[in-house]
PDB file of C-alpha atoms in Angstrom:
ATOM      1  CA  UNK A  98      71.196  87.850  68.486  1.00  0.00           C
ATOM      2  CA  UNK A  99      73.182  87.128  65.288  1.00  0.00           C
ATOM      3  CA  UNK A 100      75.327  90.136  65.833  1.00  0.00           C
ATOM      4  CA  UNK A 101      76.147  88.991  69.357  1.00  0.00           C
ATOM      5  CA  UNK A 102      77.029  85.442  68.164  1.00  0.00           C
ATOM      6  CA  UNK A 103      79.303  86.952  65.453  1.00  0.00           C
ATOM      7  CA  UNK A 104      81.191  89.532  67.716  1.00  0.00           C
ATOM      8  CA  UNK A 105      81.300  87.861  71.128  1.00  0.00           C
ATOM      9  CA  UNK A 106      80.575  84.176  71.035  1.00  0.00           C
ATOM     10  CA  UNK A 107      82.077  82.996  67.893  1.00  0.00           C
ATOM     11  CA  UNK A 108      85.661  83.073  68.955  1.00  0.00           C
ATOM     12  CA  UNK A 109      86.949  81.581  72.389  1.00  0.00           C
ATOM     13  CA  UNK A 110      89.246  84.512  72.911  1.00  0.00           C
ATOM     14  CA  UNK A 111      86.226  87.066  72.822  1.00  0.00           C
ATOM     15  CA  UNK A 112      83.967  84.735  74.618  1.00  0.00           C
ATOM     16  CA  UNK A 113      86.520  84.108  77.630  1.00  0.00           C
ATOM     17  CA  UNK A 114      87.064  88.086  77.844  1.00  0.00           C
ATOM     18  CA  UNK A 115      83.364  88.569  77.670  1.00  0.00           C
ATOM     19  CA  UNK A 116      82.807  86.205  80.527  1.00  0.00           C
ATOM     20  CA  UNK A 117      85.590  87.726  82.698  1.00  0.00           C
ATOM     21  CA  UNK A 118      84.388  91.195  82.320  1.00  0.00           C
ATOM     22  CA  UNK A 119      80.528  90.457  83.005  1.00  0.00           C
ATOM     23  CA  UNK A 120      81.716  88.580  86.232  1.00  0.00           C
ATOM     24  CA  UNK A 121      82.693  92.177  87.593  1.00  0.00           C
ATOM     25  CA  UNK A 122      79.346  93.470  86.867  1.00  0.00           C
ATOM     26  CA  UNK A 123      77.519  90.410  88.032  1.00  0.00           C
ATOM     27  CA  UNK A 124      79.526  90.301  91.189  1.00  0.00           C
ATOM     28  CA  UNK A 125      78.579  93.926  92.084  1.00  0.00           C
ATOM     29  CA  UNK A 126      74.920  93.498  91.174  1.00  0.00           C
ATOM     30  CA  UNK A 127      74.650  90.112  93.123  1.00  0.00           C
ATOM     31  CA  UNK A 128      76.016  91.252  96.050  1.00  0.00           C
ATOM     32  CA  UNK A 129      74.114  94.693  96.334  1.00  0.00           C
ATOM     33  CA  UNK A 130      71.010  92.703  95.494  1.00  0.00           C
ATOM     34  CA  UNK A 131      71.349  90.262  98.102  1.00  0.00           C
ATOM     35  CA  UNK A 132      72.253  92.867 100.816  1.00  0.00           C
ATOM     36  CA  UNK A 133      69.356  94.873  99.900  1.00  0.00           C
ATOM     37  CA  UNK A 134      67.054  91.778 100.169  1.00  0.00           C
ATOM     38  CA  UNK A 135      68.721  90.832 103.435  1.00  0.00           C
ATOM     39  CA  UNK A 136      68.160  94.192 104.882  1.00  0.00           C
ATOM     40  CA  UNK A 137      64.580  94.508 103.752  1.00  0.00           C
ATOM     41  CA  UNK A 138      63.654  91.020 105.257  1.00  0.00           C
ATOM     42  CA  UNK A 139      65.153  91.817 108.474  1.00  0.00           C
ATOM     43  CA  UNK A 140      64.104  95.452 108.692  1.00  0.00           C
ATOM     44  CA  UNK A 141      63.803  96.515 112.277  1.00  0.00           C
ATOM     45  CA  UNK A 142      66.214  93.922 113.724  1.00  0.00           C
ATOM     46  CA  UNK A 143      69.430  95.324 112.382  1.00  0.00           C
ATOM     47  CA  UNK A 144      72.028  97.423 114.590  1.00  0.00           C
ATOM     48  CA  UNK A 145      71.466 100.312 112.189  1.00  0.00           C
ATOM     49  CA  UNK A 146      67.720 100.398 112.870  1.00  0.00           C
ATOM     50  CA  UNK A 147      68.107 100.085 116.593  1.00  0.00           C
ATOM     51  CA  UNK A 148      71.227 102.139 116.963  1.00  0.00           C
ATOM     52  CA  UNK A 149      69.150 105.179 118.028  1.00  0.00           C
ATOM     53  CA  UNK A 150      67.821 103.533 121.132  1.00  0.00           C
ATOM     54  CA  UNK A 151      71.357 103.148 122.861  1.00  0.00           C
ATOM     55  CA  UNK A 152      73.036 106.449 122.046  1.00  0.00           C
TER      56      UNK A 152
ATOM     57  CA  UNK B 129      67.833  59.253  59.030  1.00  0.00           C
ATOM     58  CA  UNK B 130      66.555  56.371  61.183  1.00  0.00           C
ATOM     59  CA  UNK B 131      65.022  56.314  64.469  1.00  0.00           C
ATOM     60  CA  UNK B 132      64.352  53.298  66.822  1.00  0.00           C
ATOM     61  CA  UNK B 133      60.962  52.541  65.389  1.00  0.00           C
ATOM     62  CA  UNK B 134      62.168  52.267  61.914  1.00  0.00           C
ATOM     63  CA  UNK B 135      65.250  50.134  62.982  1.00  0.00           C
ATOM     64  CA  UNK B 136      63.108  47.862  64.850  1.00  0.00           C
ATOM     65  CA  UNK B 137      60.810  47.369  61.957  1.00  0.00           C
ATOM     66  CA  UNK B 138      63.682  46.846  59.585  1.00  0.00           C
ATOM     67  CA  UNK B 139      65.090  44.138  61.894  1.00  0.00           C
ATOM     68  CA  UNK B 140      61.715  42.379  62.110  1.00  0.00           C
ATOM     69  CA  UNK B 141      61.311  42.646  58.432  1.00  0.00           C
ATOM     70  CA  UNK B 142      64.748  41.179  57.424  1.00  0.00           C
ATOM     71  CA  UNK B 143      64.143  38.286  59.781  1.00  0.00           C
ATOM     72  CA  UNK B 144      61.083  37.231  58.068  1.00  0.00           C
ATOM     73  CA  UNK B 145      62.805  37.641  54.793  1.00  0.00           C
ATOM     74  CA  UNK B 146      65.719  35.544  55.522  1.00  0.00           C
ATOM     75  CA  UNK B 147      63.566  32.958  57.145  1.00  0.00           C
ATOM     76  CA  UNK B 148      61.632  32.637  53.973  1.00  0.00           C
ATOM     77  CA  UNK B 149      64.734  32.684  51.685  1.00  0.00           C
ATOM     78  CA  UNK B 150      67.079  30.529  53.675  1.00  0.00           C
ATOM     79  CA  UNK B 151      65.618  26.878  53.139  1.00  0.00           C
ATOM     80  CA  UNK B 152      65.127  27.755  49.427  1.00  0.00           C
ATOM     81  CA  UNK B 153      67.938  29.365  47.287  1.00  0.00           C
ATOM     82  CA  UNK B 154      70.534  31.246  49.566  1.00  0.00           C
ATOM     83  CA  UNK B 155      72.878  29.089  51.450  1.00  0.00           C
ATOM     84  CA  UNK B 156      74.730  31.867  53.321  1.00  0.00           C
ATOM     85  CA  UNK B 157      73.151  33.344  56.300  1.00  0.00           C
ATOM     86  CA  UNK B 158      73.631  36.900  55.045  1.00  0.00           C
ATOM     87  CA  UNK B 159      70.909  39.147  55.815  1.00  0.00           C
ATOM     88  CA  UNK B 160      69.309  40.803  52.845  1.00  0.00           C
ATOM     89  CA  UNK B 161      68.204  44.234  52.959  1.00  0.00           C
ATOM     90  CA  UNK B 162      65.262  45.789  50.990  1.00  0.00           C
ATOM     91  CA  UNK B 163      64.474  49.258  50.275  1.00  0.00           C
ATOM     92  CA  UNK B 164      61.386  49.746  52.356  1.00  0.00           C
ATOM     93  CA  UNK B 165      60.391  52.994  50.633  1.00  0.00           C
ATOM     94  CA  UNK B 166      57.084  52.629  51.904  1.00  0.00           C
ATOM     95  CA  UNK B 167      57.753  53.054  55.559  1.00  0.00           C
ATOM     96  CA  UNK B 168      56.286  55.947  57.317  1.00  0.00           C
ATOM     97  CA  UNK B 169      58.848  58.260  59.018  1.00  0.00           C
ATOM     98  CA  UNK B 170      57.094  59.486  62.247  1.00  0.00           C
ATOM     99  CA  UNK B 171      56.377  63.287  62.341  1.00  0.00           C
ATOM    100  CA  UNK B 172      58.359  65.022  64.761  1.00  0.00           C
ATOM    101  CA  UNK B 173      57.228  68.490  63.604  1.00  0.00           C
ATOM    102  CA  UNK B 174      55.503  69.346  66.916  1.00  0.00           C
ATOM    103  CA  UNK B 175      58.824  68.953  68.618  1.00  0.00           C
ATOM    104  CA  UNK B 176      61.078  70.987  66.238  1.00  0.00           C
ATOM    105  CA  UNK B 177      61.680  74.606  66.279  1.00  0.00           C
ATOM    106  CA  UNK B 178      59.750  76.698  63.837  1.00  0.00           C
ATOM    107  CA  UNK B 179      62.967  77.800  61.993  1.00  0.00           C
ATOM    108  CA  UNK B 180      63.926  74.065  61.209  1.00  0.00           C
ATOM    109  CA  UNK B 181      60.707  72.649  60.922  1.00  0.00           C
ATOM    110  CA  UNK B 182      60.821  71.957  57.101  1.00  0.00           C
ATOM    111  CA  UNK B 183      63.873  70.152  55.849  1.00  0.00           C
ATOM    112  CA  UNK B 184      64.252  71.883  52.542  1.00  0.00           C
ATOM    113  CA  UNK B 185      64.304  75.525  54.030  1.00  0.00           C
ATOM    114  CA  UNK B 186      67.480  77.302  53.914  1.00  0.00           C
ATOM    115  CA  UNK B 187      68.709  77.449  57.490  1.00  0.00           C
ATOM    116  CA  UNK B 188      69.544  80.937  58.359  1.00  0.00           C
ATOM    117  CA  UNK B 189      68.794  80.729  62.146  1.00  0.00           C
ATOM    118  CA  UNK B 190      71.856  78.608  63.131  1.00  0.00           C
ATOM    119  CA  UNK B 191      73.540  81.717  64.710  1.00  0.00           C
ATOM    120  CA  UNK B 192      70.764  82.855  66.751  1.00  0.00           C
ATOM    121  CA  UNK B 193      70.149  79.198  67.930  1.00  0.00           C
ATOM    122  CA  UNK B 194      74.078  78.884  68.738  1.00  0.00           C
ATOM    123  CA  UNK B 195      73.974  82.277  70.445  1.00  0.00           C
ATOM    124  CA  UNK B 196      71.138  81.147  72.690  1.00  0.00           C
ATOM    125  CA  UNK B 197      73.284  77.886  73.677  1.00  0.00           C
ATOM    126  CA  UNK B 198      76.482  79.871  74.219  1.00  0.00           C
ATOM    127  CA  UNK B 199      74.484  82.344  76.417  1.00  0.00           C
ATOM    128  CA  UNK B 200      73.472  79.860  78.708  1.00  0.00           C
ATOM    129  CA  UNK B 201      76.953  78.221  78.946  1.00  0.00           C
ATOM    130  CA  UNK B 202      78.273  81.814  79.340  1.00  0.00           C
ATOM    131  CA  UNK B 203      75.973  82.543  82.037  1.00  0.00           C
ATOM    132  CA  UNK B 204      76.987  79.365  83.835  1.00  0.00           C
ATOM    133  CA  UNK B 205      80.629  80.340  83.574  1.00  0.00           C
ATOM    134  CA  UNK B 206      79.899  83.687  84.849  1.00  0.00           C
ATOM    135  CA  UNK B 207      78.201  82.143  88.050  1.00  0.00           C
ATOM    136  CA  UNK B 208      80.844  79.645  88.540  1.00  0.00           C
ATOM    137  CA  UNK B 209      83.740  82.118  88.215  1.00  0.00           C
ATOM    138  CA  UNK B 210      81.934  84.118  90.837  1.00  0.00           C
ATOM    139  CA  UNK B 211      81.651  80.994  93.207  1.00  0.00           C
ATOM    140  CA  UNK B 212      85.327  80.153  92.471  1.00  0.00           C
ATOM    141  CA  UNK B 213      86.356  83.768  93.492  1.00  0.00           C
ATOM    142  CA  UNK B 214      84.518  83.554  96.727  1.00  0.00           C
ATOM    143  CA  UNK B 215      86.063  80.107  97.683  1.00  0.00           C
ATOM    144  CA  UNK B 216      89.415  81.272  96.818  1.00  0.00           C
ATOM    145  CA  UNK B 217      89.042  84.571  98.743  1.00  0.00           C
ATOM    146  CA  UNK B 218      87.760  82.684 101.774  1.00  0.00           C
ATOM    147  CA  UNK B 219      90.776  80.268 102.072  1.00  0.00           C
ATOM    148  CA  UNK B 220      93.256  82.968 101.156  1.00  0.00           C
ATOM    149  CA  UNK B 221      91.782  85.301 104.081  1.00  0.00           C
ATOM    150  CA  UNK B 222      91.702  82.472 106.306  1.00  0.00           C
ATOM    151  CA  UNK B 223      95.596  82.627 106.215  1.00  0.00           C
ATOM    152  CA  UNK B 224      95.577  86.336 107.562  1.00  0.00           C
ATOM    153  CA  UNK B 225      95.896  87.271 111.281  1.00  0.00           C
ATOM    154  CA  UNK B 226      92.564  86.763 113.156  1.00  0.00           C
ATOM    155  CA  UNK B 227      90.796  89.585 114.584  1.00  0.00           C
ATOM    156  CA  UNK B 228      91.874  89.183 118.307  1.00  0.00           C
ATOM    157  CA  UNK B 229      95.575  89.036 116.952  1.00  0.00           C
ATOM    158  CA  UNK B 230      94.896  92.237 115.018  1.00  0.00           C
ATOM    159  CA  UNK B 231      93.301  93.859 118.233  1.00  0.00           C
ATOM    160  CA  UNK B 232      96.247  93.163 120.392  1.00  0.00           C
ATOM    161  CA  UNK B 233      98.757  94.498 117.646  1.00  0.00           C
ATOM    162  CA  UNK B 234      97.829  98.104 118.244  1.00  0.00           C
ATOM    163  CA  UNK B 235      97.923 100.136 121.431  1.00  0.00           C
ATOM    164  CA  UNK B 236      96.147 103.444 121.877  1.00  0.00           C
ATOM    165  CA  UNK B 237      97.477 105.718 124.671  1.00  0.00           C
ATOM    166  CA  UNK B 238      95.946 108.743 126.165  1.00  0.00           C
ATOM    167  CA  UNK B 239      98.804 111.286 126.355  1.00  0.00           C
ATOM    168  CA  UNK B 240      97.389 113.617 129.079  1.00  0.00           C
ATOM    169  CA  UNK B 241      98.106 110.680 131.574  1.00  0.00           C
ATOM    170  CA  UNK B 242     101.682 110.973 131.223  1.00  0.00           C
ATOM    171  CA  UNK B 243     103.090 114.272 132.901  1.00  0.00           C
ATOM    172  CA  UNK B 244     105.940 116.061 131.345  1.00  0.00           C
ATOM    173  CA  UNK B 245     109.582 114.495 132.170  1.00  0.00           C
ATOM    174  CA  UNK B 246     108.181 111.061 132.852  1.00  0.00           C
ATOM    175  CA  UNK B 247     108.787 107.887 131.005  1.00  0.00           C
ATOM    176  CA  UNK B 248     105.818 105.378 131.174  1.00  0.00           C
ATOM    177  CA  UNK B 249     106.154 101.691 130.303  1.00  0.00           C
ATOM    178  CA  UNK B 250     103.393  99.772 128.365  1.00  0.00           C
ATOM    179  CA  UNK B 251     103.299  96.199 127.094  1.00  0.00           C
ATOM    180  CA  UNK B 252     102.918  96.060 123.255  1.00  0.00           C
ATOM    181  CA  UNK B 253     103.337  92.938 121.267  1.00  0.00           C
ATOM    182  CA  UNK B 254     104.883  91.146 123.976  1.00  0.00           C
ATOM    183  CA  UNK B 255     107.594  93.810 124.433  1.00  0.00           C
ATOM    184  CA  UNK B 256     107.885  96.726 126.802  1.00  0.00           C
ATOM    185  CA  UNK B 257     107.219 100.155 125.202  1.00  0.00           C
ATOM    186  CA  UNK B 258     108.666 103.465 126.486  1.00  0.00           C
ATOM    187  CA  UNK B 259     106.671 106.635 126.045  1.00  0.00           C
ATOM    188  CA  UNK B 260     108.469 109.691 127.165  1.00  0.00           C
ATOM    189  CA  UNK B 261     107.106 113.137 127.613  1.00  0.00           C
ATOM    190  CA  UNK B 262     110.216 115.168 126.938  1.00  0.00           C
ATOM    191  CA  UNK B 263     110.713 118.468 128.607  1.00  0.00           C
ATOM    192  CA  UNK B 264     111.927 121.448 126.512  1.00  0.00           C
ATOM    193  CA  UNK B 265     115.436 120.883 128.078  1.00  0.00           C
ATOM    194  CA  UNK B 266     115.672 117.528 126.785  1.00  0.00           C
ATOM    195  CA  UNK B 267     114.588 118.452 123.536  1.00  0.00           C
ATOM    196  CA  UNK B 268     117.004 121.217 122.844  1.00  0.00           C
ATOM    197  CA  UNK B 269     119.717 119.055 124.410  1.00  0.00           C
ATOM    198  CA  UNK B 270     119.069 116.080 122.042  1.00  0.00           C
ATOM    199  CA  UNK B 271     118.620 118.511 119.060  1.00  0.00           C
ATOM    200  CA  UNK B 272     121.949 119.970 119.542  1.00  0.00           C
ATOM    201  CA  UNK B 273     123.997 116.784 119.549  1.00  0.00           C
ATOM    202  CA  UNK B 274     126.057 116.473 116.529  1.00  0.00           C
ATOM    203  CA  UNK B 275     125.164 113.376 114.562  1.00  0.00           C
ATOM    204  CA  UNK B 276     128.631 112.541 113.504  1.00  0.00           C
ATOM    205  CA  UNK B 277     129.714 111.664 117.094  1.00  0.00           C
ATOM    206  CA  UNK B 278     127.215 108.986 117.490  1.00  0.00           C
ATOM    207  CA  UNK B 279     127.851 105.309 117.186  1.00  0.00           C
ATOM    208  CA  UNK B 280     124.453 104.891 115.168  1.00  0.00           C
ATOM    209  CA  UNK B 281     124.127 108.241 113.625  1.00  0.00           C
ATOM    210  CA  UNK B 282     120.596 109.458 113.690  1.00  0.00           C
ATOM    211  CA  UNK B 283     119.333 113.062 114.158  1.00  0.00           C
ATOM    212  CA  UNK B 284     116.536 113.542 116.856  1.00  0.00           C
ATOM    213  CA  UNK B 285     114.045 114.677 114.197  1.00  0.00           C
ATOM    214  CA  UNK B 286     114.407 111.228 112.520  1.00  0.00           C
ATOM    215  CA  UNK B 287     113.368 109.476 115.561  1.00  0.00           C
ATOM    216  CA  UNK B 288     110.316 111.581 116.867  1.00  0.00           C
ATOM    217  CA  UNK B 289     107.159 112.839 115.125  1.00  0.00           C
ATOM    218  CA  UNK B 290     106.367 115.282 117.671  1.00  0.00           C
ATOM    219  CA  UNK B 291     109.390 116.496 119.752  1.00  0.00           C
ATOM    220  CA  UNK B 292     107.752 116.192 122.968  1.00  0.00           C
ATOM    221  CA  UNK B 293     106.871 112.579 122.572  1.00  0.00           C
ATOM    222  CA  UNK B 294     109.728 109.704 122.354  1.00  0.00           C
ATOM    223  CA  UNK B 295     108.177 106.250 121.449  1.00  0.00           C
ATOM    224  CA  UNK B 296     110.784 103.591 121.726  1.00  0.00           C
ATOM    225  CA  UNK B 297     110.706  99.751 122.137  1.00  0.00           C
ATOM    226  CA  UNK B 298     112.377  99.206 125.580  1.00  0.00           C
ATOM    227  CA  UNK B 299     114.707  96.345 124.732  1.00  0.00           C
ATOM    228  CA  UNK B 300     118.412  97.056 124.920  1.00  0.00           C
ATOM    229  CA  UNK B 301     120.060  96.428 121.505  1.00  0.00           C
ATOM    230  CA  UNK B 302     122.851  94.610 123.049  1.00  0.00           C
ATOM    231  CA  UNK B 303     121.536  91.408 124.656  1.00  0.00           C
ATOM    232  CA  UNK B 304     117.900  92.211 125.050  1.00  0.00           C
ATOM    233  CA  UNK B 305     117.509  93.568 128.625  1.00  0.00           C
ATOM    234  CA  UNK B 306     114.990  96.014 129.549  1.00  0.00           C
ATOM    235  CA  UNK B 307     116.699  99.498 130.336  1.00  0.00           C
ATOM    236  CA  UNK B 308     115.749 101.673 133.223  1.00  0.00           C
ATOM    237  CA  UNK B 309     114.346 105.094 132.673  1.00  0.00           C
ATOM    238  CA  UNK B 310     115.773 108.286 133.806  1.00  0.00           C
ATOM    239  CA  UNK B 311     119.069 106.779 134.491  1.00  0.00           C
ATOM    240  CA  UNK B 312     122.652 106.661 133.001  1.00  0.00           C
ATOM    241  CA  UNK B 313     125.065 109.379 132.149  1.00  0.00           C
ATOM    242  CA  UNK B 314     122.951 110.953 129.454  1.00  0.00           C
ATOM    243  CA  UNK B 315     119.655 111.255 131.118  1.00  0.00           C
ATOM    244  CA  UNK B 316     117.884 108.866 129.228  1.00  0.00           C
ATOM    245  CA  UNK B 317     117.914 105.073 129.711  1.00  0.00           C
ATOM    246  CA  UNK B 318     120.428 102.795 131.173  1.00  0.00           C
ATOM    247  CA  UNK B 319     120.697  99.146 130.766  1.00  0.00           C
ATOM    248  CA  UNK B 320     121.881  97.525 134.124  1.00  0.00           C
ATOM    249  CA  UNK B 321     123.058  94.225 132.437  1.00  0.00           C
ATOM    250  CA  UNK B 322     126.038  95.583 130.701  1.00  0.00           C
ATOM    251  CA  UNK B 323     125.978  99.233 131.395  1.00  0.00           C
ATOM    252  CA  UNK B 324     124.671 100.752 127.952  1.00  0.00           C
ATOM    253  CA  UNK B 325     123.655 104.481 128.268  1.00  0.00           C
ATOM    254  CA  UNK B 326     120.921 105.759 125.981  1.00  0.00           C
ATOM    255  CA  UNK B 327     120.190 109.506 125.850  1.00  0.00           C
ATOM    256  CA  UNK B 328     116.656 111.137 126.032  1.00  0.00           C
ATOM    257  CA  UNK B 329     116.277 110.224 122.187  1.00  0.00           C
ATOM    258  CA  UNK B 330     116.956 106.491 122.805  1.00  0.00           C
ATOM    259  CA  UNK B 331     120.350 106.762 121.029  1.00  0.00           C
ATOM    260  CA  UNK B 332     123.165 104.693 122.151  1.00  0.00           C
ATOM    261  CA  UNK B 333     125.822 106.966 123.620  1.00  0.00           C
ATOM    262  CA  UNK B 334     128.060 104.723 125.847  1.00  0.00           C
ATOM    263  CA  UNK B 335     128.360 100.871 126.608  1.00  0.00           C
ATOM    264  CA  UNK B 336     128.208  97.809 124.510  1.00  0.00           C
ATOM    265  CA  UNK B 337     124.920  98.230 122.491  1.00  0.00           C
ATOM    266  CA  UNK B 338     125.587  98.540 118.829  1.00  0.00           C
ATOM    267  CA  UNK B 339     122.243 100.255 117.844  1.00  0.00           C
ATOM    268  CA  UNK B 340     119.857 103.027 119.046  1.00  0.00           C
ATOM    269  CA  UNK B 341     116.600 101.877 120.601  1.00  0.00           C
ATOM    270  CA  UNK B 342     114.086 100.914 117.970  1.00  0.00           C
ATOM    271  CA  UNK B 343     111.436 103.174 117.146  1.00  0.00           C
ATOM    272  CA  UNK B 344     108.012 101.449 116.197  1.00  0.00           C
ATOM    273  CA  UNK B 345     105.651 103.046 113.680  1.00  0.00           C
ATOM    274  CA  UNK B 346     103.344 105.415 115.404  1.00  0.00           C
ATOM    275  CA  UNK B 347     100.978 108.268 114.822  1.00  0.00           C
ATOM    276  CA  UNK B 348      99.011 110.833 116.631  1.00  0.00           C
ATOM    277  CA  UNK B 349      95.481 110.790 115.205  1.00  0.00           C
ATOM    278  CA  UNK B 350      94.487 113.680 117.255  1.00  0.00           C
ATOM    279  CA  UNK B 351      96.203 115.964 119.993  1.00  0.00           C
ATOM    280  CA  UNK B 352      95.446 113.764 123.029  1.00  0.00           C
ATOM    281  CA  UNK B 353      96.050 110.260 121.738  1.00  0.00           C
ATOM    282  CA  UNK B 354      99.039 108.274 120.339  1.00  0.00           C
ATOM    283  CA  UNK B 355      98.481 104.985 118.382  1.00  0.00           C
ATOM    284  CA  UNK B 356     101.493 102.658 118.126  1.00  0.00           C
ATOM    285  CA  UNK B 357     101.200  99.889 115.662  1.00  0.00           C
TER     286      UNK B 357
END
């Protein structure tokens, strides 16, 4: 905790860069996670699930 | 450090004091303040963090406490940056062409429908599009033309991807009429409006037009199809 504060949060420059860098990972994780959740809730109703019936 | 309770107590106390003193000696209405060292400061220790519970203790937890606060603020900043990016992306992408426009912007042509020696006209982006299946004869004729003798010097290999297939926009470069296929002195296209003659590579050979017929961007994804656009 102390080390994180001293290296990252103490200066505004490192704090801002840290936020910008973590947005990339957050975005990827959030989008993959929400897509997985959506597909697991709607399992069996999606086109990729019923595609086999029409081909 | 004073809290609301002590302050209210002090005010009440000073009023009683001044009321007592006023008629007697002190002429001015100045409030006299006493020490009140006997006042009990309420005990807030159940509400305090463990690290700052005793006032005399040397505070070495400031960094970890600040780190926690900044962590929360930073998490909020990450979330709002993500939201802002989504908003900006939505507005910017709303400026791009819609799906129906993009679908009309390309045309896919089955080449087996066009017999050799024929020129077929399609409509593409509101303009006529000529696809010509050239014969071996036409190809060798166009290849042998000296580029330096042309008004708009372009070799045949610069204008076609596959020599058998000529793809040009059927708009005369003079004043925009639609030329007639397989007509004119050079066996290619002939514009009836002012008599421009184009050869079987769509190049201007005779007449008022200044430039060759325009070749649109096109590709052959496989042997039997042509995609223009």
